[in-house]
Coordinates of C-alpha atoms and ligand atoms in Angstrom, one line a residue:
X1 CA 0.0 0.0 0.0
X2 CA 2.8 2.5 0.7
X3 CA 4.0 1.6 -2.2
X4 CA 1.2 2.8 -4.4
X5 CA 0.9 5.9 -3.0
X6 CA 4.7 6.3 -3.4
X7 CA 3.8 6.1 -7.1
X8 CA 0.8 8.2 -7.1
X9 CA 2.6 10.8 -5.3
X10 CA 5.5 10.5 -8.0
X11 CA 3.0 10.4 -11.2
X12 CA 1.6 13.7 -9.2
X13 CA 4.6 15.8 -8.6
X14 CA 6.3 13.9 -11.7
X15 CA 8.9 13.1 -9.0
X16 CA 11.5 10.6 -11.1
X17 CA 13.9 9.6 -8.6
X18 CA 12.0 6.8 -6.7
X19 CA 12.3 6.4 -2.9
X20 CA 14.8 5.0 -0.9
X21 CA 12.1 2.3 0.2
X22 CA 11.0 1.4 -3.1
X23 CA 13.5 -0.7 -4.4
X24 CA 12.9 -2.9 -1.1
X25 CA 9.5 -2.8 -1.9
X26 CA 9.5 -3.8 -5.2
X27 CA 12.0 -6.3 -4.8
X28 CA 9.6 -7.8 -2.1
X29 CA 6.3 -7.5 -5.1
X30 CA 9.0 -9.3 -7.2
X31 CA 9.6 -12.1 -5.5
X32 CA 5.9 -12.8 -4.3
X33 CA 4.9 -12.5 -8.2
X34 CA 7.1 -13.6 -10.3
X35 CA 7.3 -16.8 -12.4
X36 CA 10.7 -19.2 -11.0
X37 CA 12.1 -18.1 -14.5
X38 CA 11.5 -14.9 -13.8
X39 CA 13.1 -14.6 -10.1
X40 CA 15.8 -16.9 -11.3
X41 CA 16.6 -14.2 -14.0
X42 CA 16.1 -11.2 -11.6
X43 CA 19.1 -13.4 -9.4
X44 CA 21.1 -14.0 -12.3
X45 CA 21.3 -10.4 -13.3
X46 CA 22.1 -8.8 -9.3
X47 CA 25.3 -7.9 -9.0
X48 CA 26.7 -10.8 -6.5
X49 CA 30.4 -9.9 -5.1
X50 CA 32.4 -12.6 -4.2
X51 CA 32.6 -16.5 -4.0
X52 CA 34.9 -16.9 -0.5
X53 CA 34.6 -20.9 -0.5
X54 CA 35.5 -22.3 -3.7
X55 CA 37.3 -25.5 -4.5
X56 CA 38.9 -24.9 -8.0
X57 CA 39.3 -28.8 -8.2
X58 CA 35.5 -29.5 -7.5
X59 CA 34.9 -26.2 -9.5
X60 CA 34.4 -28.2 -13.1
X61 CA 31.3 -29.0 -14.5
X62 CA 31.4 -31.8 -16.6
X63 CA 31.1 -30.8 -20.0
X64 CA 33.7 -27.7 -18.8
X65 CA 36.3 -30.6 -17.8
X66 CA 35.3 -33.1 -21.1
X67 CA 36.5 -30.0 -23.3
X68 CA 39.7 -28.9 -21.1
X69 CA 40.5 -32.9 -21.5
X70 CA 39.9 -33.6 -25.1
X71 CA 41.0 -30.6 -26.4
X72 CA 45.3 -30.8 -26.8
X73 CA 45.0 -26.5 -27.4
X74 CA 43.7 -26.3 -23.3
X75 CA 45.5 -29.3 -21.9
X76 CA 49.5 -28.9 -22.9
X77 CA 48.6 -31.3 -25.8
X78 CA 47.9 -34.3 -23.6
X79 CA 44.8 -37.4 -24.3
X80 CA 42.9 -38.3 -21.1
X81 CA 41.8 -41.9 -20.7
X82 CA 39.2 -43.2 -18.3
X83 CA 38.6 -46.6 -17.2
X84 CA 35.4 -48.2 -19.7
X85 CA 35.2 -52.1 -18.0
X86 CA 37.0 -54.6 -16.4
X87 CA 38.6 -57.6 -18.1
X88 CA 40.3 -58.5 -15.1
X89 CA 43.5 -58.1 -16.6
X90 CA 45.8 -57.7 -13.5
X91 CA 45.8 -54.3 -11.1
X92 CA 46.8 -50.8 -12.2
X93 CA 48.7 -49.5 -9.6
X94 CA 46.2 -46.7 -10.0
X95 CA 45.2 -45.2 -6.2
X96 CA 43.5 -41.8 -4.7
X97 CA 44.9 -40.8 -1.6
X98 CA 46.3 -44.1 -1.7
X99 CA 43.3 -46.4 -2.0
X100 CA 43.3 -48.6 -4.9
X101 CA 41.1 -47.4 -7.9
X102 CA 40.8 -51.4 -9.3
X103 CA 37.1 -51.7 -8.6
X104 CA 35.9 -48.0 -10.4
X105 CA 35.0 -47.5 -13.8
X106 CA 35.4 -43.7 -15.1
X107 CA 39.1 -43.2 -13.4
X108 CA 40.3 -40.1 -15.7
X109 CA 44.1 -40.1 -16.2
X110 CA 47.0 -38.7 -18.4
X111 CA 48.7 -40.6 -21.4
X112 CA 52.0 -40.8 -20.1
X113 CA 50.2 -42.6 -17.0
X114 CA 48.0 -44.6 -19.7
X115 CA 51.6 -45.9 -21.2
X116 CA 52.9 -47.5 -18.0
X117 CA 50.1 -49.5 -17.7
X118 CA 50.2 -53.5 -17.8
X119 CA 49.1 -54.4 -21.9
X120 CA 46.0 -56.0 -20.3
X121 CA 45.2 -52.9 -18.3
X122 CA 45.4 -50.4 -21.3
X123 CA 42.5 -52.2 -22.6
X124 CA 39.8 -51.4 -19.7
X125 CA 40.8 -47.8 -20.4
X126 CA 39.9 -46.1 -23.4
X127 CA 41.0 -42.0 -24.5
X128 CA 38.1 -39.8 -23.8
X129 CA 38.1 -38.3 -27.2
X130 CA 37.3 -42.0 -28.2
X131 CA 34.4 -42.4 -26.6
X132 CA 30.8 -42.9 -28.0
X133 CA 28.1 -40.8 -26.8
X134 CA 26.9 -43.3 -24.5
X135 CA 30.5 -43.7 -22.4
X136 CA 31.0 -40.3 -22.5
X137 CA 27.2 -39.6 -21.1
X138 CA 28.3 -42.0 -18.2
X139 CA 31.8 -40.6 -17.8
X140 CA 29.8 -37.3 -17.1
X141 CA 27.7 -38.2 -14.5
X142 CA 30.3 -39.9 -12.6
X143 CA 31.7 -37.0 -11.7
X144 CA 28.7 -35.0 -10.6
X145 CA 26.3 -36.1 -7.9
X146 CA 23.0 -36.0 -10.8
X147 CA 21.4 -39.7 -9.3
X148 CA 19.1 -40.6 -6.9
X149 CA 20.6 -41.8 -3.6
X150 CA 24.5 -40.0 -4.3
X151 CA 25.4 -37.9 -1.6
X152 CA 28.1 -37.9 0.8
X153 CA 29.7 -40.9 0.2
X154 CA 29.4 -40.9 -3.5
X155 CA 30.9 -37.1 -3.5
X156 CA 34.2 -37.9 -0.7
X157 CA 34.2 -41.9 -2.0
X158 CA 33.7 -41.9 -5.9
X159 CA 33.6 -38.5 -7.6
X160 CA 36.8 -36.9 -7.0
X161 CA 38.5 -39.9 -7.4
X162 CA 37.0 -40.2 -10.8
X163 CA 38.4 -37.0 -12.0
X164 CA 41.6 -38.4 -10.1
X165 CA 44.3 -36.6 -12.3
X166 CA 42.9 -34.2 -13.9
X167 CA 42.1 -32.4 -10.9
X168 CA 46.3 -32.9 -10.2
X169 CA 47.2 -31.5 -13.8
X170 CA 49.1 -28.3 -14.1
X171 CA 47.9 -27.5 -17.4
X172 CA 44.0 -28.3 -16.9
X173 CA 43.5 -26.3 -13.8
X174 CA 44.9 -23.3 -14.7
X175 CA 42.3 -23.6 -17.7
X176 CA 39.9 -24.4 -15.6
X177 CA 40.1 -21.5 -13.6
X178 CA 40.1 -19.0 -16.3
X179 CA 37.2 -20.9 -17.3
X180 CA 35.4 -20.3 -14.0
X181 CA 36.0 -16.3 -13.7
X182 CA 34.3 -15.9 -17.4
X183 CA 31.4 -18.4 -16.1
X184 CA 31.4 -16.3 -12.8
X185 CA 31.6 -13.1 -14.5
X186 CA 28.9 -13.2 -16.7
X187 CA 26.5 -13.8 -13.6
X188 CA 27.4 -11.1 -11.4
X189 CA 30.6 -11.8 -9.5
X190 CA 33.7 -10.2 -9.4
X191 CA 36.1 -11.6 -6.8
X192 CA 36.9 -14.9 -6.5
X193 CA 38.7 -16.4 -3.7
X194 CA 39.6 -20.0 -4.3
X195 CA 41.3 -23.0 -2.5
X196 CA 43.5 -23.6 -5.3
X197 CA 45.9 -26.8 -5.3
X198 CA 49.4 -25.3 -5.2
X199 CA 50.7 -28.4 -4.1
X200 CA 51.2 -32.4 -5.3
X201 CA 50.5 -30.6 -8.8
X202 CA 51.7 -32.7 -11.9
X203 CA 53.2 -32.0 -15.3
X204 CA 52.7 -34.1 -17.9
X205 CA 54.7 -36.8 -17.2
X206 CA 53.4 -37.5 -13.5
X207 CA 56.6 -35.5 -12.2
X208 CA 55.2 -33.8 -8.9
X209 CA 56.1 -29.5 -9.2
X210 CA 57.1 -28.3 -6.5
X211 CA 54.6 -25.4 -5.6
X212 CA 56.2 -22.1 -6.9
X213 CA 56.6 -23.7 -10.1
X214 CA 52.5 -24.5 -9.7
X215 CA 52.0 -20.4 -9.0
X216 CA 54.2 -19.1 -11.8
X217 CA 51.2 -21.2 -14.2
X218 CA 48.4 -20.5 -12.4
X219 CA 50.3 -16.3 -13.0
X220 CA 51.2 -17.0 -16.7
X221 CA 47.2 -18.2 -17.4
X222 CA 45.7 -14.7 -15.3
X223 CA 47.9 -13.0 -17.7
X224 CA 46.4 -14.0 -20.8
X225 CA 43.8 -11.6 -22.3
X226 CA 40.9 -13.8 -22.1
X227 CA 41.4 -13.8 -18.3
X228 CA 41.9 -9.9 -18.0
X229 CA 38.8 -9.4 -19.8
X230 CA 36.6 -11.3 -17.6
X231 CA 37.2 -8.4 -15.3
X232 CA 37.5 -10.3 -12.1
X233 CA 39.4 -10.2 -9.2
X234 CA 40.7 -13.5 -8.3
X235 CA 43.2 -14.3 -4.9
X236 CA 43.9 -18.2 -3.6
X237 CA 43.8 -19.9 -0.8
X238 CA 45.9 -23.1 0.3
X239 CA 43.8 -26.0 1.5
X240 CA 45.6 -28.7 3.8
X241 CA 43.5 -32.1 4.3
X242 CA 42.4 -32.2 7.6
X243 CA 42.5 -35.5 8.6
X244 CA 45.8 -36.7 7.0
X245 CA 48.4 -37.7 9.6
X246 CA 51.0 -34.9 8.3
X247 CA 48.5 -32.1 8.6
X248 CA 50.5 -30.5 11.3
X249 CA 53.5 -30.4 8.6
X250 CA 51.6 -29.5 5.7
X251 CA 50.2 -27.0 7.8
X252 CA 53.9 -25.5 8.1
X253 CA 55.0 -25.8 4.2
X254 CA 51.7 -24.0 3.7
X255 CA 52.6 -21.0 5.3
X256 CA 56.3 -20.8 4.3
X257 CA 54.4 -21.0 0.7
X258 CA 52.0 -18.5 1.8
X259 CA 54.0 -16.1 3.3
X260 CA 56.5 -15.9 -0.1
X261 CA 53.9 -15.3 -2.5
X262 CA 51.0 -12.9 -0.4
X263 CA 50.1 -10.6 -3.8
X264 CA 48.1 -13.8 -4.7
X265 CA 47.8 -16.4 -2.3
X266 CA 45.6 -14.8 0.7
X267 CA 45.3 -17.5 3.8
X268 CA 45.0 -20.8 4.7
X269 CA 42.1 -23.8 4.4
X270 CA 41.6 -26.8 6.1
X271 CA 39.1 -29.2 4.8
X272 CA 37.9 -33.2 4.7
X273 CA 35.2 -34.9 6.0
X274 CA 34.6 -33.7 9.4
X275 CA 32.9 -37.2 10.4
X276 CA 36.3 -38.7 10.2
X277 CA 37.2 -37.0 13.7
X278 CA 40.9 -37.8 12.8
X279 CA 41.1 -34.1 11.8
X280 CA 39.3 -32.7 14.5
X281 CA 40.3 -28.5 15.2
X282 CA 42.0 -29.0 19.0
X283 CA 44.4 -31.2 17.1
X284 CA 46.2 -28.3 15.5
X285 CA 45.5 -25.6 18.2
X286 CA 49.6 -25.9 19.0
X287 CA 50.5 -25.6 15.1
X288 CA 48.7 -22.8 14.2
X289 CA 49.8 -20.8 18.1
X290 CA 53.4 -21.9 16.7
X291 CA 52.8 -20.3 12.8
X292 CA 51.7 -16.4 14.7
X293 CA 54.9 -16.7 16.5
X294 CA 56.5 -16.6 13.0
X295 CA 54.1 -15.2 10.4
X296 CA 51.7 -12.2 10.5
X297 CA 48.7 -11.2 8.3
X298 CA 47.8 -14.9 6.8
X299 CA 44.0 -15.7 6.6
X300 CA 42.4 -18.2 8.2
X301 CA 39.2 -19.8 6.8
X302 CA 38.3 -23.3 7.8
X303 CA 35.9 -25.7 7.3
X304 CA 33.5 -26.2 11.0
X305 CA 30.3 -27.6 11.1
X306 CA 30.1 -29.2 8.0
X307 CA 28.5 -32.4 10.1
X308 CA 24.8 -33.2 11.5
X309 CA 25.5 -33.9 14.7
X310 CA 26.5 -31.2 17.6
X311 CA 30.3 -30.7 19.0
X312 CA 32.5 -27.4 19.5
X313 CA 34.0 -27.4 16.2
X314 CA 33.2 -24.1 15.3
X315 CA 33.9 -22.9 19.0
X316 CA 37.3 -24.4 18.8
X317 CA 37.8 -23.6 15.0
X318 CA 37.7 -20.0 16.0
X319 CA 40.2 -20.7 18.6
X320 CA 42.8 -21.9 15.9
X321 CA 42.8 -18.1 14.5
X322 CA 39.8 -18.5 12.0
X323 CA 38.0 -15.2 11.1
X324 CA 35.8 -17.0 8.7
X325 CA 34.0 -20.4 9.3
X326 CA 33.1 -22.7 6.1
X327 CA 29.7 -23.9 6.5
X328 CA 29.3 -24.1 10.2
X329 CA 25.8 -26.1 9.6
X330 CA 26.5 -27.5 13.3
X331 CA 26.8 -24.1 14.9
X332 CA 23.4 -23.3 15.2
X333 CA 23.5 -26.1 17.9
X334 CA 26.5 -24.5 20.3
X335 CA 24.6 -21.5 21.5
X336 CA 27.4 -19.7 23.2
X337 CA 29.0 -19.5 19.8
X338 CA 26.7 -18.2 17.9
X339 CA 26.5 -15.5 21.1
X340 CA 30.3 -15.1 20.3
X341 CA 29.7 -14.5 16.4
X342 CA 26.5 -12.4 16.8
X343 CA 27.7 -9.0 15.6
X344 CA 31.5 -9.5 15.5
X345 CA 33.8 -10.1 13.3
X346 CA 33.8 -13.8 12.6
X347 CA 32.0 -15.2 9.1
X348 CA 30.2 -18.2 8.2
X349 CA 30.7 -18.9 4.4
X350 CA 27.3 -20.6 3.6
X351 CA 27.1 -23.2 1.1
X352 CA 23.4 -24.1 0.3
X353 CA 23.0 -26.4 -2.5
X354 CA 26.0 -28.8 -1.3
X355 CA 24.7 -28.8 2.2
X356 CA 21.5 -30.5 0.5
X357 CA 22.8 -32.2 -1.6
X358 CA 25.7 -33.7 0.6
X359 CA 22.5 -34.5 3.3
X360 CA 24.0 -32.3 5.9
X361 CA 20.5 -30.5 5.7
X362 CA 18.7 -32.9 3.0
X363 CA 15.9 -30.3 3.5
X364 CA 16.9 -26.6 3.1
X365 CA 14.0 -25.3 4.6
X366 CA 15.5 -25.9 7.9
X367 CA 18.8 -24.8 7.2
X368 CA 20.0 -22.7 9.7
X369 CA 21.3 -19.8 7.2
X370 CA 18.6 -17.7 7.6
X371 CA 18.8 -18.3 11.6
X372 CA 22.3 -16.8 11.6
X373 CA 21.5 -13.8 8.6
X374 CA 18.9 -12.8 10.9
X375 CA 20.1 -13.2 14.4
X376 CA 23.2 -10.9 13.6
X377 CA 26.1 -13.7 12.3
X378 CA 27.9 -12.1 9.0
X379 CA 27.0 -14.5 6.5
X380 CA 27.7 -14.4 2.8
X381 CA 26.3 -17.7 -0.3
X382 CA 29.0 -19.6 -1.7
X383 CA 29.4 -22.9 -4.2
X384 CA 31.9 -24.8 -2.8
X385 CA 32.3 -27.7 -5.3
X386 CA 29.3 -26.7 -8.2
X387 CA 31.4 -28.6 -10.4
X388 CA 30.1 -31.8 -9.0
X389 CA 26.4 -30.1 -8.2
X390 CA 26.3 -28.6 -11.8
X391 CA 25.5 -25.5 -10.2
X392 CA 26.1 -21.9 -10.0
X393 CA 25.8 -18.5 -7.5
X394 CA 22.3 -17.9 -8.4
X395 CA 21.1 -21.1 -7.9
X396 CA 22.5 -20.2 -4.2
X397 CA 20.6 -16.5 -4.5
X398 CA 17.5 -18.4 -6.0
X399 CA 17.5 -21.1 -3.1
X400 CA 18.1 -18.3 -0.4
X401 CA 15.4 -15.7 -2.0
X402 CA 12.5 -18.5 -2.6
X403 CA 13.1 -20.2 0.5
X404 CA 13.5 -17.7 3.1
X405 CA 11.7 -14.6 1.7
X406 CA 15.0 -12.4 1.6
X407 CA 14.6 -8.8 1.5
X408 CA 16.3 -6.6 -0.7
X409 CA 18.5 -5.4 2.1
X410 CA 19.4 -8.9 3.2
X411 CA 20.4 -10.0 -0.7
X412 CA 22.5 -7.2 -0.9
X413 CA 23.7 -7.7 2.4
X414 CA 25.1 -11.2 1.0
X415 CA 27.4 -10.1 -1.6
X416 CA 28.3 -6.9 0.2
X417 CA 30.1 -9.4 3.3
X418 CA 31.9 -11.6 0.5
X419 CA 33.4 -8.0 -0.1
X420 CA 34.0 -7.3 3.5
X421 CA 35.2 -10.6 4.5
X422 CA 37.7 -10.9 1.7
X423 CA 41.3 -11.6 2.6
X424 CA 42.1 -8.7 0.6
X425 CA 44.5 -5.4 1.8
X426 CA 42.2 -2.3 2.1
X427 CA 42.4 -0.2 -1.1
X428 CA 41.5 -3.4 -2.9
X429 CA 38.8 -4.3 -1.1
X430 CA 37.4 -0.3 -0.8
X431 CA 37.8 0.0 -4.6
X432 CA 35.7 -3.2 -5.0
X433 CA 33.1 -2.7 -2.1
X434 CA 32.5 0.6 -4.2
X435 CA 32.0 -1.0 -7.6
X436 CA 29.4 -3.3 -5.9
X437 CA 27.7 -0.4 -4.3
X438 CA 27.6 1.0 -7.8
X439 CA 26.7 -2.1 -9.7
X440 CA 23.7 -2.2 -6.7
X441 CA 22.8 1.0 -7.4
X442 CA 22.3 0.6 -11.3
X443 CA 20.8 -2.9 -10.7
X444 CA 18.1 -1.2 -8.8
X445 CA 17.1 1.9 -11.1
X446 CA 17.1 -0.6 -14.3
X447 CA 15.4 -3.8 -13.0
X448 CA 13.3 -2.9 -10.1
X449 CA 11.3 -0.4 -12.0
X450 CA 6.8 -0.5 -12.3
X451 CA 8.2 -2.7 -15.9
X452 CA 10.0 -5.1 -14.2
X453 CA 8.7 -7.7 -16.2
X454 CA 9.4 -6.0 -19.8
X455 CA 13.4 -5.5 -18.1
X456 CA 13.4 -8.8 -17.3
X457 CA 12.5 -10.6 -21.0
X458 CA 16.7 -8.9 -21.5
X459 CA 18.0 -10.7 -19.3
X460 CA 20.3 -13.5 -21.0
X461 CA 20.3 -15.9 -17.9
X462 CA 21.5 -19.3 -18.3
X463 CA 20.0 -22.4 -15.6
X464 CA 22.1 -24.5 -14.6
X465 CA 21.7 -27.9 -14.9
X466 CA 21.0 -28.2 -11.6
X467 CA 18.5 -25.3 -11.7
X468 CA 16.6 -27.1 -14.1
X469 CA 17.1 -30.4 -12.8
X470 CA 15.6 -29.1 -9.3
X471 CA 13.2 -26.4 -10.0
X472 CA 12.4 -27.5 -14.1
X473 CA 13.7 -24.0 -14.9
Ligands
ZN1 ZN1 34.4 -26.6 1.1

């Protein structure tokens, strides 16, 4: 109602600039009336900030990695094989974080790999660019959780170890990076933070590089001009696996590596199922008190929560130096914690779609994101791994907007803490808080006007497969 008298008051006085309120407003009318395609195109368009918890490896969709790997221009001029049956031909020697890969079809690996296998081997695995439609339809959906009954198990188990080294290639992820900030750009974003392997990174002979060899790449790909273009802003972090028994070391190499190359690389991750309580946070409350004795000014964002059942990861998480908390599903059940993050300076990065679909909260109506946007806990959308969900950011924005009824101060509010919270120095992070501001600003006056629906029909947006999987967009 305030609304229209807003408008009759401005079709009165022919008043053109509308009122502070009205973009809320009509943002609110939006979302109650539009069509899904409609709201999903309204997301797509809003300017969206930053991505702060992003796995480059688990960043591919499929169809993004098929053309990196059958394509000699992208990969260093390599041919990818995968694993098409078993003949029972004798063992591969093939393993993922050393467990043997002899009972899965669809293990992706490199030629000079392909070559050193047993003559009986090579023939369960075929070159990807030699597949038929049908092998390479099921090499697809191996890698992305797209089946009834894959979740958590399938995802930690199956899927990466699939993509097994290709996700280890120095030539592939570079391109798949570059890849990622045009697919970003073009829906809204323009800083991307991710855990990018520096680490354990292959050339094309299997020979492990040692890291700064593995940032020079990652330096020579941002140079190129397609890169540039896209626009955005794009800083790493280093991920150690939680539960490995040389975390505590890796921890250490991690910020030697850190600390030599801060223009790129931002802070430090820790990640791995949380259910295996091998890597639980006290464990490395000594390493991390040891690295501030030596190193200053290193982020600290690390996966807590990411479980369904309560305990004080989050709690002791932030103890370890974390300023930023990666999913913290769990926290909602510590409530001293969530007393400790209410209005300060701590960050949950919330990852929607792979909390579903990973059955931390199989149904997202009860997630507790809106709990914590609402009670006062920074909180910002992120994808995590929407390679292997076949997602993108709005499909977080849609999922957030539809489900909880955001208000246009609350979106905005999202991609304004991805700004905030970036591991960035000041002027950086000023000059982009300012563009977003801007990009808000323009965003309003040219989409949330009384012909909001006629704006709309130019919007270019592109579903997801897993927006149209999910909501039949
Ligand atoms: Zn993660």
């Amino acid at each position: 109602m305030i609304f229209r008298l807003c408008c009759l008051f401005a079709g009165l006085t022919a008043v053109a600039a509308p009122a502070a309120e009205t973009a809320a407003e009509r943002f609110a009318a939006i979302r109650r009336e539009a069509s899904p395609a409609e709201l999903y195109a309204l997301l797509w368009a809003l300017p969206k900030g930053g991505d702060l918890h992003n796995h480059l490896g688990g960043a591919g969709w499929p169809e993004v990695w098929w053309a990196i790997a059958t394509d000699p221009q992208r990969n260093g001029g390599q041919v990818f094989y995968a694993r098409t049956r078993f003949a029972n031909a004798g063992t591969s020697g093939l393993n993922w974080r050393g467990r043997n890969l002899d009972h899965m079809l669809g293990v992706t690996i490199r030629g000079s790999s392909y070559d050193k296998l047993p003559a009986g081997v090579k023939a369960e695995f075929k070159a990807l660019r030699d597949f038929t439609a049908e092998e390479k339809a099921a090499w697809m959906s191996g890698v992305v959780l797209d089946q009834p009954g894959e979740g958590r198990d399938e995802f930690f188990e199956f899927t990466w170890a699939r993509l097994n080294e290709l996700i280890l290639d120095a030539h592939t992820v570079p391109e798949l990076l570059v890849e990622n900030m045009k697919r970003f750009g073009a829906e809204g974003l323009r800083y991307l933070e991710f855990q990018a392997p520096a680490f354990g990174m292959q050339d094309q002979n299997g020979k492990v590089l040692p890291p700064e060899e593995m940032a020079k790449r990652y330096e020579a790909r941002l140079a190129q001009p397609d890169a540039v273009a896209t626009g955005v802003t794009v800083r790493f972090l280093s991920t150690v696996l939680r539960f490995a028994p040389i975390a505590e070391a890796e921890i250490g190499r991690t910020y030697a590596f850190l600390d030599a190359h801060r223009d790129r690389w931002v802070g430090i991750n820790m990640a791995g199922r949380e259910d295996n309580d091998k890597g639980f946070p006290r464990r490395f409350l000594e390493t991390y008190r040891a690295m501030r004795r030596q190193y200053p000014g290193i982020g600290i964002s690390i996966h807590a929560g990411e479980v369904d059942e309560p305990n004080a990861h989050v709690r002791d998480t932030l103890l370890l130096g974390a300023t930023r908390i990666g999913h913290g599903v769990n926290l909602i059940t510590d409530p001293d914690t969530m007393l400790l993050m209410r209005a300060n300076r701590f960050l949950v990065e919330i990852n929607l779609v792979s909390n579903q679909l990973l059955e931390y909260t199989p149904d997202v109506t009860v997630h507790p994101f809106p709990e914590y946007l609402r009670f006062g806990i920074p909180v910002c959308l992120n994808t995590d791994d929407r390679g292997m969900w076949h997602s993108n950011m709005t499909d977080e924005y849609y999922t957030a907007v539809r489900t909880f009824a955001l208000t246009w101060d609350e979106t905005v509010s999202l991609g304004r803490a991805s700004l905030e919270y970036a591991f960035l120095p000041a002027p950086v992070k000023a000059k982009l808080l300012a563009e977003y501001e801007a990009a808000v600003a323009a965003f309003a006056a040219k989409m949330l006007g009384a012909d909001w629906r006629k704006t709309l029909e130019t919007v270019k947006a592109e579903p997801s497969p897993y927006a149209k999987r999910t909501w039949k967009m």
